[in-house]
Amino acid sequence: MASVILKNINKVYSGDVLAVDNINLNIEDKEFLVLVGPSGCGKSTTLRMIAGLEEITSGELYIGDTLCNDIEPKDRDIAMVFQNYALYPHMTVYENMAFSLKMRKIPKKEIKSKVEKSAKILGIEEYLDRKPKALSGGQRQRVALGRAIVRDPEVFLMDEPLSNLDAKLRVQMRAEILKLHKNLNTTFIYVTHDQTEAMTMGDRIVVMKDGVIQQVDSPRNIYENP
Ligand code: ADP
Ligand code: ADP
């Protein structure tokens, strides 16, 4: 079970910047939840706290039944995809996808089969020997997704994963990510500043402003009662 529960979560950065102001959120197992709001409203900070990449100032974060405030990112059953892909430039696609499994001391044979299976799902099996710089933006984004799915996590976190792509590819990748969510049958938490993206992708949408949650509802209800 991979529900994600945020209880009275606050984040204060140095210099007294209150980035997240007492957020309460109950993200259900297997749902596709979108966090939307203007730049600077605290979306990324929220996601990074769930990933463990940012310390929680106060409040409680549960993943499943586990209180995760003090659990290392690598020990959370989570994978994150970033806007800038964050691929290792000196490694091939294969090595990029294999890296986190290697860190976990998974046997080589198992790594190979996981990487190949994930590459197939994303249609990048022909590029396994290439370096990221020899790939298009869309291919790089697929590798970033591949690097997340090889780990078979309970929860996927995506921080503006499509904002570096051109408009046409962005629309195509939205559909691919939704398909991935359906196939993997896991919890997705997706951050975007793009309202159309939020409305077309989310089962549920969380609207943030100035570190506060303003609205949590289905796309339809948000459309009808903005
Ligand atoms: P969003 O993802 O919605 O654009 P962020 O979570 O990145 O918003 O930022 C929320 C607020 O926190 C902003 O005011 C931003 O300037 C501030 N902030 C983000 N990261 C840091 C940091 N490392 N140090 C200080 N302030 C930060
Ligand atoms: P090493 O840790 O020895 O440097 P790698 O992580 O590069 O090894 O590769 C681990 C295993 O995966 C090796 O057995 C290698 O043959 C295999 N492998 C590496 N690249 C590919 C690829 N593009 N396609 C299929 N298998 C690969």
mmCIF file of C-alpha atoms and ligand atoms in Angstrom:
data_model
loop_
_atom_site.group_PDB
_atom_site.id
_atom_site.type_symbol
_atom_site.label_atom_id
_atom_site.label_comp_id
_atom_site.label_asym_id
_atom_site.label_seq_id
_atom_site.Cartn_x
_atom_site.Cartn_y
_atom_site.Cartn_z
ATOM 1 C CA MET A 1 0.000 0.000 0.000
ATOM 2 C CA ALA A 2 1.474 3.309 -1.000
ATOM 3 C CA SER A 3 -0.675 6.103 0.203
ATOM 4 C CA VAL A 4 1.262 9.269 0.979
ATOM 5 C CA ILE A 5 0.080 11.355 3.913
ATOM 6 C CA LEU A 6 1.252 14.869 4.721
ATOM 7 C CA LYS A 7 0.257 16.121 8.177
ATOM 8 C CA ASN A 8 0.780 19.775 9.056
ATOM 9 C CA ILE A 9 3.869 19.974 6.866
ATOM 10 C CA ASN A 10 5.908 23.169 6.949
ATOM 11 C CA LYS A 11 9.095 24.144 5.186
ATOM 12 C CA VAL A 12 11.097 27.179 6.182
ATOM 13 C CA TYR A 13 14.271 27.813 4.169
ATOM 14 C CA SER A 14 17.146 29.763 5.626
ATOM 15 C CA GLY A 15 16.391 33.467 5.582
ATOM 16 C CA ASP A 16 12.910 32.780 6.992
ATOM 17 C CA VAL A 17 11.396 31.853 3.635
ATOM 18 C CA LEU A 18 8.144 30.027 4.412
ATOM 19 C CA ALA A 19 7.918 27.895 1.255
ATOM 20 C CA VAL A 20 5.250 25.449 2.478
ATOM 21 C CA ASP A 21 2.701 26.589 5.021
ATOM 22 C CA ASN A 22 0.954 23.870 7.009
ATOM 23 C CA ILE A 23 -0.036 21.470 4.256
ATOM 24 C CA ASN A 24 -2.380 18.548 4.883
ATOM 25 C CA LEU A 25 -2.852 16.046 2.112
ATOM 26 C CA ASN A 26 -3.937 12.449 1.815
ATOM 27 C CA ILE A 27 -2.718 10.932 -1.436
ATOM 28 C CA GLU A 28 -4.394 7.637 -2.142
ATOM 29 C CA ASP A 29 -2.740 4.439 -3.245
ATOM 30 C CA LYS A 30 -2.517 4.268 -7.067
ATOM 31 C CA GLU A 31 -3.983 7.696 -7.730
ATOM 32 C CA PHE A 32 -2.616 10.210 -10.236
ATOM 33 C CA LEU A 33 -2.397 13.400 -8.220
ATOM 34 C CA VAL A 34 -1.320 16.682 -9.808
ATOM 35 C CA LEU A 35 0.109 19.597 -7.829
ATOM 36 C CA VAL A 36 -0.463 22.789 -9.812
ATOM 37 C CA GLY A 37 0.185 26.466 -9.165
ATOM 38 C CA PRO A 38 2.349 29.389 -10.251
ATOM 39 C CA SER A 39 6.128 29.394 -10.024
ATOM 40 C CA GLY A 40 7.344 29.783 -6.439
ATOM 41 C CA CYS A 41 4.165 28.484 -4.750
ATOM 42 C CA GLY A 42 5.944 25.539 -3.122
ATOM 43 C CA LYS A 43 5.184 22.609 -5.443
ATOM 44 C CA SER A 44 8.749 21.510 -5.930
ATOM 45 C CA THR A 45 9.575 21.881 -2.243
ATOM 46 C CA THR A 46 6.596 19.667 -1.372
ATOM 47 C CA LEU A 47 7.689 16.991 -3.839
ATOM 48 C CA ARG A 48 11.298 17.146 -2.676
ATOM 49 C CA MET A 49 10.214 16.670 0.937
ATOM 50 C CA ILE A 50 8.253 13.560 -0.086
ATOM 51 C CA ALA A 51 11.392 12.285 -1.858
ATOM 52 C CA GLY A 52 13.545 13.111 1.157
ATOM 53 C CA LEU A 53 15.698 15.541 -0.833
ATOM 54 C CA GLU A 54 14.621 18.410 1.384
ATOM 55 C CA GLU A 55 14.335 18.308 5.148
ATOM 56 C CA ILE A 56 10.858 18.797 6.627
ATOM 57 C CA THR A 57 10.857 21.731 9.061
ATOM 58 C CA SER A 58 7.827 20.446 10.963
ATOM 59 C CA GLY A 59 4.946 18.056 10.456
ATOM 60 C CA GLU A 60 4.734 14.364 9.581
ATOM 61 C CA LEU A 61 5.176 12.499 6.315
ATOM 62 C CA TYR A 62 3.870 8.951 6.015
ATOM 63 C CA ILE A 63 4.469 6.665 3.053
ATOM 64 C CA GLY A 64 2.164 3.725 3.597
ATOM 65 C CA ASP A 65 2.200 3.220 7.364
ATOM 66 C CA THR A 66 5.784 4.380 7.791
ATOM 67 C CA LEU A 67 6.713 7.739 9.269
ATOM 68 C CA CYS A 68 9.358 8.861 6.776
ATOM 69 C CA ASN A 69 10.652 12.197 8.101
ATOM 70 C CA ASP A 70 14.032 10.708 8.972
ATOM 71 C CA ILE A 71 14.302 8.013 6.322
ATOM 72 C CA GLU A 72 17.042 8.432 3.687
ATOM 73 C CA PRO A 73 15.881 9.086 0.112
ATOM 74 C CA LYS A 74 17.425 5.805 -1.072
ATOM 75 C CA ASP A 75 15.463 3.869 1.544
ATOM 76 C CA ARG A 76 12.103 5.305 0.483
ATOM 77 C CA ASP A 77 10.074 3.267 -1.965
ATOM 78 C CA ILE A 78 10.034 6.214 -4.348
ATOM 79 C CA ALA A 79 11.516 7.301 -7.678
ATOM 80 C CA MET A 80 11.660 10.852 -8.942
ATOM 81 C CA VAL A 81 11.817 12.296 -12.448
ATOM 82 C CA PHE A 82 13.170 15.823 -12.877
ATOM 83 C CA GLN A 83 12.530 18.582 -15.381
ATOM 84 C CA ASN A 84 16.150 18.672 -16.537
ATOM 85 C CA TYR A 85 16.269 14.838 -16.767
ATOM 86 C CA ALA A 86 19.361 14.780 -14.509
ATOM 87 C CA LEU A 87 21.004 12.002 -16.538
ATOM 88 C CA TYR A 88 24.675 11.230 -15.965
ATOM 89 C CA PRO A 89 26.369 12.571 -19.114
ATOM 90 C CA HIS A 90 29.382 10.242 -18.993
ATOM 91 C CA MET A 91 27.249 7.107 -18.738
ATOM 92 C CA THR A 92 25.372 5.281 -21.474
ATOM 93 C CA VAL A 93 21.592 4.931 -21.346
ATOM 94 C CA TYR A 94 22.070 1.411 -20.018
ATOM 95 C CA GLU A 95 24.404 2.580 -17.268
ATOM 96 C CA ASN A 96 22.093 5.474 -16.378
ATOM 97 C CA MET A 97 19.200 3.072 -15.969
ATOM 98 C CA ALA A 98 21.285 0.466 -14.141
ATOM 99 C CA PHE A 99 22.940 2.886 -11.725
ATOM 100 C CA SER A 100 20.452 2.934 -8.837
ATOM 101 C CA LEU A 101 20.107 -0.859 -8.977
ATOM 102 C CA LYS A 102 23.877 -1.257 -8.888
ATOM 103 C CA MET A 103 23.962 0.977 -5.789
ATOM 104 C CA ARG A 104 21.487 -1.424 -4.199
ATOM 105 C CA LYS A 105 23.762 -4.372 -4.968
ATOM 106 C CA ILE A 106 21.194 -6.107 -7.189
ATOM 107 C CA PRO A 107 22.812 -9.001 -9.116
ATOM 108 C CA LYS A 108 24.020 -8.063 -12.625
ATOM 109 C CA LYS A 109 21.749 -10.535 -14.401
ATOM 110 C CA GLU A 110 18.694 -9.148 -12.664
ATOM 111 C CA ILE A 111 19.771 -5.582 -13.484
ATOM 112 C CA LYS A 112 20.130 -6.473 -17.148
ATOM 113 C CA SER A 113 16.670 -7.986 -17.301
ATOM 114 C CA LYS A 114 15.070 -5.047 -15.445
ATOM 115 C CA VAL A 115 16.802 -2.476 -17.663
ATOM 116 C CA GLU A 116 15.863 -4.296 -20.845
ATOM 117 C CA LYS A 117 12.262 -4.714 -19.775
ATOM 118 C CA SER A 118 11.933 -1.040 -18.824
ATOM 119 C CA ALA A 119 13.667 0.101 -22.021
ATOM 120 C CA LYS A 120 11.173 -1.902 -24.032
ATOM 121 C CA ILE A 121 8.184 -0.359 -22.223
ATOM 122 C CA LEU A 122 9.523 3.094 -23.137
ATOM 123 C CA GLY A 123 10.685 2.256 -26.664
ATOM 124 C CA ILE A 124 14.329 3.092 -26.000
ATOM 125 C CA GLU A 125 15.863 -0.365 -26.321
ATOM 126 C CA GLU A 126 17.795 0.738 -29.433
ATOM 127 C CA TYR A 127 19.548 3.529 -27.554
ATOM 128 C CA LEU A 128 21.005 1.585 -24.630
ATOM 129 C CA ASP A 129 24.598 2.069 -25.774
ATOM 130 C CA ARG A 130 24.293 5.789 -26.482
ATOM 131 C CA LYS A 131 25.306 8.658 -24.256
ATOM 132 C CA PRO A 132 22.581 11.194 -23.360
ATOM 133 C CA LYS A 133 24.080 13.872 -25.606
ATOM 134 C CA ALA A 134 23.375 11.674 -28.623
ATOM 135 C CA LEU A 135 19.639 11.633 -27.845
ATOM 136 C CA SER A 136 16.752 13.988 -28.606
ATOM 137 C CA GLY A 137 14.854 15.733 -25.803
ATOM 138 C CA GLY A 138 12.010 13.227 -25.990
ATOM 139 C CA GLN A 139 14.405 10.286 -25.897
ATOM 140 C CA ARG A 140 16.205 11.769 -22.901
ATOM 141 C CA GLN A 141 12.917 12.182 -21.089
ATOM 142 C CA ARG A 142 12.101 8.535 -21.813
ATOM 143 C CA VAL A 143 15.465 7.534 -20.331
ATOM 144 C CA ALA A 144 14.680 9.597 -17.228
ATOM 145 C CA LEU A 145 11.348 7.763 -16.939
ATOM 146 C CA GLY A 146 13.137 4.468 -17.557
ATOM 147 C CA ARG A 147 15.599 5.167 -14.798
ATOM 148 C CA ALA A 148 12.647 5.616 -12.447
ATOM 149 C CA ILE A 149 10.650 2.561 -13.514
ATOM 150 C CA VAL A 150 13.558 0.075 -13.281
ATOM 151 C CA ARG A 151 13.349 0.543 -9.538
ATOM 152 C CA ASP A 152 9.744 -0.568 -9.523
ATOM 153 C CA PRO A 153 8.820 1.955 -6.818
ATOM 154 C CA GLU A 154 5.458 2.251 -5.100
ATOM 155 C CA VAL A 155 5.403 6.005 -5.663
ATOM 156 C CA PHE A 156 6.518 8.079 -8.657
ATOM 157 C CA LEU A 157 7.296 11.744 -8.213
ATOM 158 C CA MET A 158 7.502 13.914 -11.323
ATOM 159 C CA ASP A 159 8.646 17.523 -11.216
ATOM 160 C CA GLU A 160 7.638 19.359 -14.417
ATOM 161 C CA PRO A 161 8.917 16.422 -16.466
ATOM 162 C CA LEU A 162 7.668 17.766 -19.794
ATOM 163 C CA SER A 163 8.439 21.457 -19.611
ATOM 164 C CA ASN A 164 11.656 21.177 -21.647
ATOM 165 C CA LEU A 165 9.864 19.542 -24.566
ATOM 166 C CA ASP A 166 8.232 21.234 -27.531
ATOM 167 C CA ALA A 167 4.432 21.544 -27.542
ATOM 168 C CA LYS A 168 3.719 18.594 -29.817
ATOM 169 C CA LEU A 169 5.986 16.174 -27.980
ATOM 170 C CA ARG A 170 4.634 17.400 -24.654
ATOM 171 C CA VAL A 171 1.097 16.403 -25.621
ATOM 172 C CA GLN A 172 2.321 13.013 -26.834
ATOM 173 C CA MET A 173 4.317 12.386 -23.649
ATOM 174 C CA ARG A 174 1.326 13.295 -21.456
ATOM 175 C CA ALA A 175 -0.546 10.397 -23.017
ATOM 176 C CA GLU A 176 2.477 8.118 -22.570
ATOM 177 C CA ILE A 177 2.809 8.998 -18.902
ATOM 178 C CA LEU A 178 -0.895 8.324 -18.328
ATOM 179 C CA LYS A 179 -0.487 4.964 -20.047
ATOM 180 C CA LEU A 180 2.516 4.228 -17.866
ATOM 181 C CA HIS A 181 0.483 5.047 -14.756
ATOM 182 C CA LYS A 182 -2.230 2.666 -15.886
ATOM 183 C CA ASN A 183 0.209 -0.142 -16.676
ATOM 184 C CA LEU A 184 2.323 0.188 -13.553
ATOM 185 C CA ASN A 185 -0.725 0.643 -11.321
ATOM 186 C CA THR A 186 1.148 2.737 -8.751
ATOM 187 C CA THR A 187 0.834 6.150 -7.142
ATOM 188 C CA PHE A 188 1.936 9.139 -9.249
ATOM 189 C CA ILE A 189 2.452 12.640 -7.858
ATOM 190 C CA TYR A 190 2.965 15.066 -10.717
ATOM 191 C CA VAL A 191 4.004 18.710 -10.429
ATOM 192 C CA THR A 192 3.269 21.267 -13.146
ATOM 193 C CA HIS A 193 2.598 24.982 -13.521
ATOM 194 C CA ASP A 194 0.576 24.205 -16.674
ATOM 195 C CA GLN A 195 -3.154 24.221 -15.964
ATOM 196 C CA THR A 196 -4.058 22.353 -19.146
ATOM 197 C CA GLU A 197 -1.599 19.634 -18.234
ATOM 198 C CA ALA A 198 -3.085 19.424 -14.735
ATOM 199 C CA MET A 199 -6.664 19.278 -16.014
ATOM 200 C CA THR A 200 -5.966 16.618 -18.640
ATOM 201 C CA MET A 201 -3.819 14.364 -16.467
ATOM 202 C CA GLY A 202 -4.965 14.400 -12.847
ATOM 203 C CA ASP A 203 -7.467 12.102 -11.169
ATOM 204 C CA ARG A 204 -7.315 14.782 -8.519
ATOM 205 C CA ILE A 205 -5.768 18.223 -8.575
ATOM 206 C CA VAL A 206 -4.203 20.160 -5.728
ATOM 207 C CA VAL A 207 -4.060 23.897 -6.389
ATOM 208 C CA MET A 208 -1.291 25.679 -4.463
ATOM 209 C CA LYS A 209 -0.597 29.358 -3.951
ATOM 210 C CA ASP A 210 2.006 31.026 -1.718
ATOM 211 C CA GLY A 211 2.801 27.757 0.057
ATOM 212 C CA VAL A 212 -0.821 27.031 0.898
ATOM 213 C CA ILE A 213 -3.261 24.514 -0.578
ATOM 214 C CA GLN A 214 -6.187 26.445 -2.023
ATOM 215 C CA GLN A 215 -8.269 23.655 -3.491
ATOM 216 C CA VAL A 216 -8.264 19.854 -3.798
ATOM 217 C CA ASP A 217 -10.744 18.385 -6.223
ATOM 218 C CA SER A 218 -11.388 16.474 -9.450
ATOM 219 C CA PRO A 219 -10.561 18.303 -12.722
ATOM 220 C CA ARG A 220 -14.279 18.566 -13.470
ATOM 221 C CA ASN A 221 -15.149 20.228 -10.159
ATOM 222 C CA ILE A 222 -12.199 22.582 -10.432
ATOM 223 C CA TYR A 223 -13.261 23.534 -13.949
ATOM 224 C CA GLU A 224 -16.792 24.224 -12.799
ATOM 225 C CA ASN A 225 -15.890 25.974 -9.525
ATOM 226 C CA PRO A 226 -12.542 27.685 -10.078
HETATM 227 P P1 ADP B 1 7.568 25.948 -7.197
HETATM 228 O O1 ADP B 1 8.042 24.545 -7.358
HETATM 229 O O2 ADP B 1 6.099 26.037 -7.007
HETATM 230 O O3 ADP B 1 8.063 26.859 -8.280
HETATM 231 P P2 ADP B 1 9.429 26.064 -4.964
HETATM 232 O O4 ADP B 1 9.036 24.973 -4.062
HETATM 233 O O5 ADP B 1 10.590 25.843 -5.873
HETATM 234 O O6 ADP B 1 8.160 26.513 -5.819
HETATM 235 O O7 ADP B 1 9.738 27.383 -4.122
HETATM 236 C C1 ADP B 1 8.889 27.831 -3.077
HETATM 237 C C2 ADP B 1 9.515 29.052 -2.395
HETATM 238 O O8 ADP B 1 10.690 28.637 -1.725
HETATM 239 C C3 ADP B 1 9.947 30.154 -3.346
HETATM 240 O O9 ADP B 1 9.743 31.377 -2.701
HETATM 241 C C4 ADP B 1 11.410 29.881 -3.552
HETATM 242 O O10 ADP B 1 12.092 31.063 -3.878
HETATM 243 C C5 ADP B 1 11.821 29.359 -2.198
HETATM 244 N N1 ADP B 1 12.949 28.409 -2.266
HETATM 245 C C6 ADP B 1 13.020 27.267 -3.006
HETATM 246 N N2 ADP B 1 14.182 26.639 -2.796
HETATM 247 C C7 ADP B 1 14.878 27.383 -1.902
HETATM 248 C C8 ADP B 1 16.154 27.276 -1.267
HETATM 249 N N3 ADP B 1 16.941 26.228 -1.514
HETATM 250 N N4 ADP B 1 16.524 28.245 -0.386
HETATM 251 C C9 ADP B 1 15.731 29.272 -0.133
HETATM 252 N N5 ADP B 1 14.513 29.455 -0.680
HETATM 253 C C10 ADP B 1 14.090 28.525 -1.549
HETATM 254 P P1 ADP B 2 30.401 -3.045 -15.139
HETATM 255 O O1 ADP B 2 29.829 -2.888 -13.745
HETATM 256 O O2 ADP B 2 31.195 -4.272 -15.315
HETATM 257 O O3 ADP B 2 31.053 -1.815 -15.684
HETATM 258 P P2 ADP B 2 27.951 -2.458 -16.617
HETATM 259 O O4 ADP B 2 27.156 -1.876 -15.517
HETATM 260 O O5 ADP B 2 28.419 -1.554 -17.690
HETATM 261 O O6 ADP B 2 29.155 -3.360 -16.083
HETATM 262 O O7 ADP B 2 27.115 -3.611 -17.273
HETATM 263 C C1 ADP B 2 26.585 -4.647 -16.497
HETATM 264 C C2 ADP B 2 26.119 -5.793 -17.386
HETATM 265 O O8 ADP B 2 25.138 -5.313 -18.301
HETATM 266 C C3 ADP B 2 27.233 -6.376 -18.184
HETATM 267 O O9 ADP B 2 27.105 -7.787 -18.112
HETATM 268 C C4 ADP B 2 26.996 -5.886 -19.589
HETATM 269 O O10 ADP B 2 27.277 -6.877 -20.535
HETATM 270 C C5 ADP B 2 25.513 -5.604 -19.630
HETATM 271 N N1 ADP B 2 25.271 -4.474 -20.520
HETATM 272 C C6 ADP B 2 25.914 -3.292 -20.554
HETATM 273 N N2 ADP B 2 25.440 -2.495 -21.522
HETATM 274 C C7 ADP B 2 24.436 -3.196 -22.117
HETATM 275 C C8 ADP B 2 23.543 -2.933 -23.209
HETATM 276 N N3 ADP B 2 23.562 -1.790 -23.891
HETATM 277 N N4 ADP B 2 22.629 -3.869 -23.526
HETATM 278 C C9 ADP B 2 22.590 -5.023 -22.854
HETATM 279 N N5 ADP B 2 23.408 -5.347 -21.832
HETATM 280 C C10 ADP B 2 24.335 -4.458 -21.480
#
